[in-house]
CSV table of C-alpha atoms in Angstrom, one decimal:
chain,number,residue,atom,x,y,z
Z,95,MET,CA,83.3,109.7,176.6
Z,96,LYS,CA,86.5,112.2,177.0
Z,97,LYS,CA,88.3,110.3,174.5
Z,98,ASN,CA,85.5,110.3,171.7
Z,99,VAL,CA,84.2,114.1,172.7
Z,100,ASN,CA,84.2,115.5,168.8
Z,101,LEU,CA,81.8,112.6,168.0
Z,102,TRP,CA,79.7,113.6,171.1
Z,103,ILE,CA,79.6,117.3,169.9
Z,104,VAL,CA,78.4,115.6,166.4
Z,105,LEU,CA,76.1,113.3,168.0
Z,106,CYS,CA,74.4,116.1,170.4
Z,107,SER,CA,74.0,118.1,167.5
Z,108,ILE,CA,72.4,115.5,165.3
Z,109,PHE,CA,70.1,115.0,168.1
Z,110,LEU,CA,69.0,118.4,168.7
Z,111,PHE,CA,68.6,119.1,164.8
Z,112,SER,CA,66.4,115.8,164.4
Z,113,ILE,CA,64.2,116.7,167.3
Z,114,LYS,CA,63.3,119.9,165.2
Z,115,TRP,CA,62.7,118.4,162.0
Z,116,TYR,CA,61.2,115.2,163.1
Z,117,TYR,CA,57.7,116.7,163.7
Z,118,PRO,CA,57.3,118.1,160.5
Z,119,PHE,CA,58.2,115.8,158.3
Z,120,SER,CA,56.2,113.1,160.6
Z,121,ASN,CA,52.8,115.2,160.7
Z,122,PHE,CA,52.4,116.8,157.1
Z,123,ASP,CA,53.2,115.7,153.6
Z,124,GLU,CA,54.1,118.9,151.7
Z,125,SER,CA,56.6,120.5,149.7
Z,126,ILE,CA,60.0,121.5,151.2
Z,127,ASP,CA,59.3,125.2,150.0
Z,128,VAL,CA,55.9,125.1,152.0
Z,129,ARG,CA,57.8,122.9,154.9
Z,130,VAL,CA,60.5,125.4,155.4
Z,131,ILE,CA,57.9,128.6,155.7
Z,132,PHE,CA,55.8,126.5,158.2
Z,133,GLU,CA,59.1,125.5,160.2
Z,134,SER,CA,60.8,129.0,160.1
Z,135,ILE,CA,61.0,130.5,163.8
Z,136,SER,CA,59.2,133.6,164.2
Z,137,ASP,CA,59.1,136.0,161.6
Z,138,GLY,CA,62.3,134.9,159.8
Z,139,TYR,CA,60.4,133.9,156.5
Z,140,TYR,CA,59.9,137.3,156.0
Z,141,TYR,CA,63.4,137.0,154.8
Z,142,TYR,CA,63.3,134.1,152.3
Z,143,PRO,CA,62.0,136.3,149.6
Z,144,LEU,CA,65.0,138.6,149.6
Z,145,LEU,CA,67.5,135.5,149.7
Z,146,LYS,CA,65.1,134.4,146.4
Z,147,ALA,CA,65.8,137.6,145.2
Z,148,LEU,CA,69.5,137.4,145.5
Z,149,SER,CA,69.5,133.7,144.5
Z,150,SER,CA,68.0,134.8,141.0
Z,151,PHE,CA,70.4,138.3,140.7
Z,152,ASP,CA,67.1,140.4,140.2
Z,153,LEU,CA,67.4,142.7,143.2
Z,154,ASN,CA,65.0,145.5,141.6
Z,155,TYR,CA,62.1,143.7,140.0
Z,156,SER,CA,59.1,145.7,139.6
Z,157,PHE,CA,55.6,143.9,140.8
Z,158,ASP,CA,54.0,147.2,139.1
Z,159,PRO,CA,54.3,146.9,134.8
Z,160,SER,CA,53.7,150.6,135.1
Z,161,ILE,CA,57.1,151.2,137.6
Z,162,GLU,CA,60.3,150.8,136.1
Z,163,ASN,CA,64.2,151.6,137.1
Z,164,LEU,CA,63.9,150.9,140.1
Z,165,GLY,CA,67.0,150.7,142.3
Z,166,THR,CA,68.1,147.4,144.1
Z,167,VAL,CA,66.6,146.0,147.5
Z,168,ALA,CA,69.0,146.1,150.5
Z,169,ILE,CA,70.8,142.4,151.2
Z,170,PRO,CA,72.2,141.8,154.5
Z,171,THR,CA,74.8,139.7,152.4
Z,172,GLY,CA,77.1,138.6,155.1
Z,173,ALA,CA,73.4,136.9,156.7
Z,174,PHE,CA,72.8,135.5,153.1
Z,175,PHE,CA,76.3,134.1,152.3
Z,176,LEU,CA,76.1,130.6,153.1
Z,177,HIS,CA,72.6,130.3,152.5
Z,178,PHE,CA,73.0,131.7,149.2
Z,179,ILE,CA,75.9,129.5,147.8
Z,180,PHE,CA,73.4,126.4,149.3
Z,181,TYR,CA,70.4,127.8,147.8
Z,182,LEU,CA,72.1,127.9,144.2
Z,183,PHE,CA,72.5,124.1,144.7
Z,184,ILE,CA,69.5,122.5,146.7
Z,185,GLY,CA,66.9,125.0,147.1
Z,186,SER,CA,64.9,125.3,150.3
Z,187,TRP,CA,67.0,122.1,151.2
Z,188,SER,CA,69.6,124.6,152.2
Z,189,PHE,CA,67.4,126.2,155.3
Z,190,VAL,CA,67.2,122.6,156.7
Z,191,ILE,CA,70.8,121.2,156.0
Z,192,LEU,CA,72.5,125.0,157.6
Z,193,GLU,CA,70.3,124.5,160.6
Z,194,PHE,CA,72.3,121.3,161.0
Z,195,PHE,CA,75.4,123.4,160.3
Z,196,PHE,CA,74.6,126.0,163.2
Z,197,ILE,CA,73.6,124.0,166.0
Z,198,LEU,CA,77.0,122.2,165.2
Z,199,LEU,CA,79.0,125.4,165.2
Z,200,PHE,CA,77.3,126.7,168.2
Z,201,LEU,CA,78.4,123.8,170.2
Z,202,ILE,CA,81.9,123.7,168.8
Z,203,ILE,CA,82.7,127.3,169.4
Z,204,PHE,CA,81.2,127.3,172.9
Z,205,TYR,CA,83.1,124.0,173.9
Z,206,LYS,CA,86.2,125.8,172.7
Z,207,ILE,CA,85.6,128.7,174.9
Z,208,PHE,CA,84.7,126.5,177.7
Z,209,ARG,CA,88.2,124.6,177.0
Z,210,LEU,CA,90.3,127.6,176.8
Z,211,LEU,CA,88.6,129.2,180.4
Z,212,SER,CA,90.0,125.7,181.7
Z,213,CYS,CA,87.3,123.4,182.0
Z,214,GLU,CA,87.4,119.5,181.2
Z,215,LYS,CA,86.0,118.3,177.7
Z,216,ILE,CA,82.7,116.5,179.7
Z,217,GLN,CA,82.1,119.9,181.6
Z,218,SER,CA,82.9,122.2,178.3
Z,219,LEU,CA,80.4,120.0,176.1
Z,220,THR,CA,77.7,120.1,179.0
Z,221,LEU,CA,77.8,123.5,179.7
Z,222,SER,CA,77.4,124.0,175.7
Z,223,ILE,CA,74.3,122.3,175.7
Z,224,ILE,CA,73.0,124.1,178.8
Z,225,LEU,CA,73.6,127.2,176.7
Z,226,PHE,CA,71.7,125.9,174.1
Z,227,THR,CA,69.2,125.2,176.2
Z,228,ILE,CA,68.5,128.2,178.0
Z,229,PRO,CA,65.4,129.3,175.7
Z,230,ASN,CA,63.6,126.1,177.0
Z,231,PHE,CA,64.7,126.6,180.8
Z,232,LEU,CA,62.9,129.5,180.4
Z,233,GLN,CA,60.1,128.7,179.2
Z,234,ILE,CA,59.7,125.7,181.5
Z,235,LEU,CA,59.9,128.2,184.4
Z,236,SER,CA,57.3,130.5,182.6
Z,237,LEU,CA,60.7,133.4,182.5
Z,238,ASP,CA,60.2,133.6,178.8
Z,239,LYS,CA,57.8,136.5,178.4
Z,240,LEU,CA,59.3,138.4,181.3
Z,241,ASN,CA,61.5,141.5,180.5
Z,242,TYR,CA,64.6,141.0,179.9
Z,243,PHE,CA,64.2,137.1,180.0
Z,244,SER,CA,62.1,137.2,177.0
Z,245,VAL,CA,65.4,138.8,174.9
Z,246,ILE,CA,67.6,136.1,176.5
Z,247,SER,CA,65.2,133.5,175.1
Z,248,SER,CA,64.7,135.0,171.7
Z,249,GLU,CA,68.2,136.8,171.0
Z,250,PHE,CA,70.9,135.2,172.7
Z,251,PHE,CA,70.8,131.9,170.0
Z,252,SER,CA,67.9,130.3,167.8
Z,253,LEU,CA,67.4,129.0,164.8
Z,254,ARG,CA,65.6,132.2,163.1
Z,255,PHE,CA,66.8,133.1,160.3
Z,256,PRO,CA,69.2,135.2,159.8
Z,257,ARG,CA,68.9,136.7,163.6
Z,258,PRO,CA,70.3,135.2,165.7
Z,259,MET,CA,71.1,132.0,163.8
Z,260,VAL,CA,73.8,133.5,162.0
Z,261,THR,CA,74.6,137.2,163.4
Z,262,ASN,CA,75.3,135.6,166.5
Z,263,ILE,CA,77.2,132.7,165.4
Z,264,PHE,CA,79.5,135.4,164.0
Z,265,PHE,CA,79.8,137.3,167.1
Z,266,PHE,CA,80.4,134.5,169.4
Z,267,LEU,CA,83.6,133.5,166.8
Z,268,PHE,CA,84.7,136.9,167.6
Z,269,ILE,CA,84.4,135.9,171.1
Z,270,LEU,CA,86.4,132.9,170.8
Z,271,PHE,CA,89.3,134.8,169.0
Z,272,LEU,CA,89.6,137.5,171.4
Z,273,ILE,CA,90.1,134.9,174.6
Z,274,LYS,CA,92.4,133.4,172.2
Z,275,PHE,CA,94.5,136.5,171.3
Z,276,ASP,CA,94.2,137.0,175.2
Z,277,GLN,CA,96.3,133.8,176.0
Z,278,LYS,CA,98.4,134.0,173.0
Z,279,LYS,CA,100.1,136.3,170.4
Z,280,ILE,CA,97.6,138.8,168.8
Z,281,PHE,CA,99.9,140.6,166.5
Z,282,LEU,CA,99.7,137.9,163.4
Z,283,LYS,CA,98.9,138.4,160.0
Z,284,LYS,CA,96.8,135.6,160.0
Z,285,ASN,CA,95.0,136.9,163.2
Z,286,PHE,CA,93.8,140.1,161.4
Z,287,ILE,CA,92.6,138.5,158.5
Z,288,LEU,CA,90.6,136.6,160.6
Z,289,LEU,CA,89.3,139.5,162.4
Z,290,GLY,CA,88.8,141.4,159.0
Z,291,ILE,CA,86.9,139.0,157.6
Z,292,LEU,CA,84.4,138.6,161.0
Z,293,SER,CA,84.3,142.3,161.0
Z,294,GLY,CA,82.9,142.5,157.2
Z,295,LEU,CA,80.4,139.3,157.6
Z,296,SER,CA,79.2,141.5,160.8
Z,297,PHE,CA,78.8,144.6,159.5
Z,298,THR,CA,76.9,143.4,156.4
Z,299,SER,CA,75.1,141.5,158.8
Z,300,LEU,CA,74.0,143.3,161.8
Z,301,VAL,CA,75.5,146.9,162.4
Z,302,HIS,CA,74.7,146.8,166.1
Z,303,LEU,CA,77.4,143.6,166.5
Z,304,PHE,CA,79.9,145.6,164.2
Z,305,PHE,CA,80.0,148.6,166.7
Z,306,VAL,CA,80.1,146.0,169.4
Z,307,GLU,CA,83.2,144.4,168.0
Z,308,GLN,CA,85.1,147.2,167.0
Z,309,VAL,CA,84.5,149.4,170.2
Z,310,SER,CA,85.8,145.7,171.9
Z,311,LEU,CA,88.8,145.1,169.7
Z,312,LEU,CA,89.8,148.6,170.7
Z,313,PHE,CA,89.4,148.0,174.3
Z,314,PHE,CA,91.4,144.7,174.2
Z,315,LEU,CA,93.9,146.5,172.5
Z,316,PHE,CA,94.5,148.8,175.2
Z,317,TYR,CA,94.1,146.6,177.9
Z,318,LYS,CA,96.7,144.4,176.7
Z,319,PHE,CA,99.3,146.5,175.8
Z,320,LYS,CA,98.1,150.0,178.0
Z,321,SER,CA,100.7,152.7,177.1
Z,322,GLN,CA,102.2,151.2,174.4
Z,323,THR,CA,99.2,150.6,172.3
Z,324,ILE,CA,99.8,153.4,169.6
Z,325,LYS,CA,103.7,151.9,169.6
Z,326,LYS,CA,102.7,148.5,169.0
Z,327,LEU,CA,99.8,149.3,166.2
Z,328,LYS,CA,102.7,151.8,164.5
Z,329,GLN,CA,105.3,148.4,164.7
Z,330,ASN,CA,102.2,146.0,163.1
Z,331,ILE,CA,100.8,148.2,160.6
Z,332,SER,CA,100.8,145.7,157.9
Z,333,CYS,CA,98.5,144.0,160.2
Z,334,ILE,CA,96.5,146.7,160.6
Z,335,ILE,CA,96.4,147.0,156.3
Z,336,VAL,CA,95.4,143.3,155.9
Z,337,TYR,CA,92.8,143.5,158.5
Z,338,ILE,CA,91.4,146.5,156.3
Z,339,VAL,CA,91.9,144.9,153.2
Z,340,SER,CA,90.1,141.7,154.2
Z,341,PHE,CA,87.2,144.2,155.8
Z,342,ILE,CA,86.7,146.0,152.9
Z,343,LEU,CA,86.6,142.8,150.2
Z,344,VAL,CA,83.8,140.9,152.5
Z,345,SER,CA,81.7,144.3,152.7
Z,346,GLY,CA,82.3,145.4,149.2
Z,347,PRO,CA,79.4,143.4,147.7
Z,348,PHE,CA,77.2,144.7,150.4
Z,349,LEU,CA,78.4,148.5,150.1
Z,350,ILE,CA,77.7,148.4,146.1
Z,351,ASN,CA,74.2,147.1,147.0
Z,352,ILE,CA,73.4,149.6,149.6
Z,353,TYR,CA,74.8,152.3,147.0
Z,354,PHE,CA,72.3,151.5,144.5
Z,355,THR,CA,69.2,150.3,146.6
Z,356,GLU,CA,66.0,152.1,146.1
Z,357,PRO,CA,65.6,155.0,149.1
Z,358,ASP,CA,61.8,154.1,149.7
Z,359,PHE,CA,62.8,150.5,150.1
Z,360,LEU,CA,65.5,152.0,152.8
Z,361,GLU,CA,62.7,154.3,154.3
Z,362,ARG,CA,60.2,151.4,154.6
Z,363,MET,CA,63.1,148.9,156.5
Z,364,GLY,CA,63.5,152.3,158.7
Z,365,LEU,CA,66.6,154.1,157.9
Z,366,VAL,CA,66.4,157.7,159.3
Z,367,ASN,CA,68.6,160.6,158.9
Z,368,LEU,CA,70.3,161.2,162.2
Z,369,ASP,CA,70.3,165.1,162.9
Z,370,TYR,CA,71.6,166.7,165.8
Z,371,GLU,CA,68.1,166.7,167.7
Z,372,LYS,CA,67.4,162.9,167.1
Z,373,LYS,CA,71.1,162.4,168.2
Z,374,ILE,CA,70.5,164.4,171.4
Z,375,ILE,CA,67.1,162.3,171.6
Z,376,LEU,CA,68.9,159.0,171.5
Z,377,PHE,CA,71.8,160.2,174.0
Z,378,LYS,CA,69.1,161.2,176.6
Z,379,TYR,CA,67.0,157.9,175.8
Z,380,LEU,CA,70.5,155.9,176.5
Z,381,PHE,CA,71.3,157.7,179.8
Z,382,ILE,CA,68.1,157.2,181.1
Z,383,LYS,CA,68.5,153.3,180.6
Z,384,LEU,CA,71.8,153.4,182.3
Z,385,PHE,CA,70.1,154.9,185.6
Z,386,LYS,CA,67.1,152.1,185.2
Z,387,LEU,CA,67.7,149.6,188.7
Z,388,GLU,CA,68.0,146.5,186.7
Z,389,PHE,CA,71.2,148.3,184.7
Z,390,LEU,CA,72.6,149.1,187.8
Z,391,ILE,CA,72.0,145.9,189.5
Z,392,ILE,CA,73.9,144.5,186.7
Z,393,PHE,CA,76.7,147.0,186.8
Z,394,ILE,CA,77.5,146.7,190.4
Z,395,ILE,CA,77.6,142.7,190.1
Z,396,THR,CA,80.0,143.4,186.9
Z,397,ILE,CA,82.1,145.7,189.5
Z,398,PHE,CA,82.2,143.3,192.2
Z,399,LEU,CA,83.5,140.2,189.5
Z,400,ILE,CA,86.2,142.8,188.8
Z,401,ILE,CA,87.5,143.2,192.5
Z,402,LEU,CA,86.9,139.0,193.0
Z,403,LEU,CA,89.2,139.3,189.2
Z,404,ASN,CA,91.6,141.3,190.7
Z,405,SER,CA,92.3,139.5,193.8
Z,406,LYS,CA,95.4,137.6,194.2
Z,407,ASN,CA,94.0,134.7,196.1
Z,408,PHE,CA,90.4,134.4,195.2
Z,409,PHE,CA,89.2,133.1,192.1
Z,410,LYS,CA,91.8,133.9,189.9
Z,411,GLU,CA,90.6,131.7,187.1
Z,412,LEU,CA,88.0,134.6,186.5
Z,413,ARG,CA,90.9,136.7,185.0
Z,414,LYS,CA,90.1,134.0,181.7
Z,415,LEU,CA,87.0,136.1,181.3
Z,416,ASN,CA,88.9,139.7,180.8
Z,417,ALA,CA,87.8,139.5,177.1
Z,418,ILE,CA,84.0,139.0,177.8
Z,419,PHE,CA,84.3,142.0,180.6
Z,420,ILE,CA,85.6,144.2,177.7
Z,421,ILE,CA,82.8,143.1,175.4
Z,422,PHE,CA,80.1,143.7,178.3
Z,423,TYR,CA,81.5,147.2,178.5
Z,424,ALA,CA,81.8,148.0,175.1
Z,425,SER,CA,78.2,147.0,174.2
Z,426,ILE,CA,77.4,150.0,176.7
Z,427,ILE,CA,79.5,152.4,175.2
Z,428,SER,CA,79.0,151.5,171.4
Z,429,PRO,CA,75.5,152.6,170.8
Z,430,PHE,CA,77.2,156.3,172.1
Z,431,VAL,CA,80.1,155.9,169.7
Z,432,PHE,CA,77.2,154.7,166.9
Z,433,ILE,CA,75.3,158.0,167.4
Z,434,LEU,CA,78.5,160.2,167.7
Z,435,ILE,CA,79.7,159.2,164.2
Z,436,SER,CA,76.7,158.0,162.2
Z,437,THR,CA,74.6,160.0,159.9
Z,438,LYS,CA,71.9,157.9,159.6
Z,439,PHE,CA,70.5,154.9,161.8
Z,440,PHE,CA,67.3,152.2,161.7
Z,441,SER,CA,64.5,152.3,164.0
Z,442,HIS,CA,65.2,149.5,165.2
Z,443,PHE,CA,67.7,151.2,168.0
Z,444,TYR,CA,66.8,148.7,170.9
Z,445,LEU,CA,68.6,146.5,169.2
Z,446,PHE,CA,71.7,148.3,171.0
Z,447,ASN,CA,69.7,147.8,174.5
Z,448,ASN,CA,69.3,143.8,173.7
Z,449,GLN,CA,73.1,143.3,173.2
Z,450,ILE,CA,73.8,144.6,176.8
Z,451,VAL,CA,71.4,142.5,178.0
Z,452,ILE,CA,72.8,139.2,176.1
Z,453,TRP,CA,76.5,139.5,176.8
Z,454,ALA,CA,75.5,140.7,180.4
Z,455,PHE,CA,73.8,137.4,180.6
Z,456,LEU,CA,77.0,135.6,179.0
Z,457,LEU,CA,79.2,137.1,181.5
Z,458,LEU,CA,77.4,136.1,184.5
Z,459,PHE,CA,76.4,132.7,183.2
Z,460,LEU,CA,80.6,132.1,182.4
Z,461,SER,CA,81.9,133.7,185.6
Z,462,ALA,CA,79.2,131.3,187.4
Z,463,CYS,CA,80.5,128.5,185.6
Z,464,ILE,CA,84.1,128.9,186.6
Z,465,ILE,CA,83.2,129.8,190.1
Z,466,ILE,CA,81.0,126.7,190.6
Z,467,ILE,CA,83.5,124.2,189.0
Z,468,THR,CA,85.9,125.8,191.1
Z,469,TYR,CA,84.5,124.9,194.2
Z,470,LEU,CA,83.4,121.3,192.8
Z,471,LYS,CA,87.6,121.1,191.7
Z,472,LYS,CA,88.4,121.6,195.2
Z,473,ASN,CA,85.8,119.6,197.3
Z,474,PHE,CA,85.0,116.6,194.7
Z,475,SER,CA,86.3,113.7,192.9
Z,476,THR,CA,86.9,113.8,189.2
Z,477,LYS,CA,84.7,110.8,188.9
Z,478,PHE,CA,81.9,112.8,190.6
Z,479,MET,CA,82.4,115.5,188.6
Z,480,ASN,CA,82.4,113.7,185.3
Z,481,SER,CA,79.3,111.8,187.0
Z,482,LEU,CA,77.5,115.4,187.8
Z,483,PHE,CA,77.9,117.0,184.3
Z,484,ILE,CA,76.9,113.6,182.2
Z,485,PHE,CA,73.7,113.7,184.2
Z,486,LEU,CA,73.4,117.8,183.5
Z,487,LEU,CA,73.8,116.6,179.8
Z,488,ILE,CA,71.2,114.3,180.0
Z,489,ILE,CA,69.0,116.4,181.9
Z,490,CYS,CA,69.4,119.1,179.3
Z,491,LEU,CA,69.1,116.7,175.7
Z,492,ILE,CA,65.7,115.4,177.5
Z,493,THR,CA,64.2,118.9,178.4
Z,494,ASN,CA,64.9,119.9,174.5
Z,495,PHE,CA,62.7,117.1,173.5
Z,496,PHE,CA,60.1,117.2,175.8
Z,497,GLN,CA,59.6,121.1,175.5
Z,498,THR,CA,60.4,121.1,171.6
Z,499,TYR,CA,57.1,118.1,171.3
Z,500,LYS,CA,55.0,120.3,173.8
Z,501,ASN,CA,55.9,123.6,171.6
Z,502,TYR,CA,55.1,121.8,168.6
Z,503,ASN,CA,51.8,120.3,169.4
Z,504,LYS,CA,50.8,123.9,170.9
Z,505,ILE,CA,51.7,125.9,167.9
Z,506,HIS,CA,51.8,123.6,164.9
Z,507,LEU,CA,49.3,120.8,165.2
Z,508,SER,CA,46.1,123.1,166.7
Z,509,GLU,CA,43.4,122.7,164.6
Z,510,LYS,CA,43.5,126.3,163.1
Z,511,ASN,CA,47.1,126.0,162.0
Z,512,VAL,CA,47.0,122.4,160.4
Z,513,SER,CA,43.9,123.8,158.5
Z,514,GLU,CA,45.8,126.8,157.4
Z,515,ARG,CA,48.6,124.6,156.2
Z,516,LYS,CA,47.0,121.7,154.4
Z,517,GLU,CA,45.5,124.6,152.3
Z,518,PHE,CA,48.4,126.6,151.6
Z,519,ASN,CA,49.7,123.4,150.4
Z,520,LYS,CA,47.3,122.8,148.0
Z,521,VAL,CA,47.2,126.5,146.6
Z,522,VAL,CA,51.4,125.9,146.0
Z,523,ASN,CA,50.6,122.6,144.3
Z,524,ILE,CA,48.3,124.1,141.8
Z,525,ILE,CA,50.7,127.1,141.3
Z,526,ASN,CA,53.2,124.2,140.1
């Protein structure tokens, strides 16, 4: 298994993908369009008409013949990019195929992250599968409906299109690059081209993540170079230029789209002018959140971990989590930065709060993994550890299988849902 870990990553991805799509294909005889709509996670199907409009290059279609000369609808181009390309060639099958791609990409990213944190191959694969299985574990423990746990269950990673399936993958890639940069030379043009592309994709997918990325990157540079940061930036101005250029190239279509977007559409999506009074209201809201007991507990735990991190002889492996600490604290500061510099905001401001919860969870999870693995390495043989992690891997795959089966029977195979789905399919067939 150690030698063929890439094959195992692919096989695990196929398994996780198959148990998601086996049930709809075995229980319903319907067109792929209907299947994709009913199998979408949560309210992800609301975005399908936007992708359909983008694929037909008709972003200002009016359903009222008396209304003409409308502006365009706003499209999150970064989040739609891959689906748009695939949809042009294979239609609704793109949603099915790309779910497998994003499952595979999730496992690859976190496998590489754990490898950079000095975990062995089997350990890295197992821990990646555990992260993917977290929502199912929370459901089994009946924690998925509780505050904060519900955020982790639904917002950390799921197959809901486009958020978090697409948007969070971009951010996970950003985390991977930041950890790599902490261990290697950062000021290379190819690094800043990749960062510019990732920033552009995040900006055109979910602006909340974009602000966390930019604040994290700034903090990371100050952490790496301290008082020499400005000097380093001046010496490597070409890297800054390629970063800006690559960002603009990726963001260009989105910015053009927003410029021509119908104002009523943006208002319907929750866009609000951010004047002085609203800024004060949001600042008060954020400060109240900072003094909530739950946040203070997490904050104290992270301070304790930083003390461990800086201890010379105690869990020095935690120092490899510097980038994750930076991201967590950047997620706290980024909403304040956003309020200061932005003149508009979407009413979904709670997404900033969700980011803090998600990255706090990831920080604590990775810290716990490093501490536990360090303890196991010191007290148990390699053979025992490999056996333990293979066992955990099997448990995770079994958990995914049975929980997916249970959820599908409960949600999709209820008498009401089956009847509604069959009637919907009949209507689609008549229209076709």
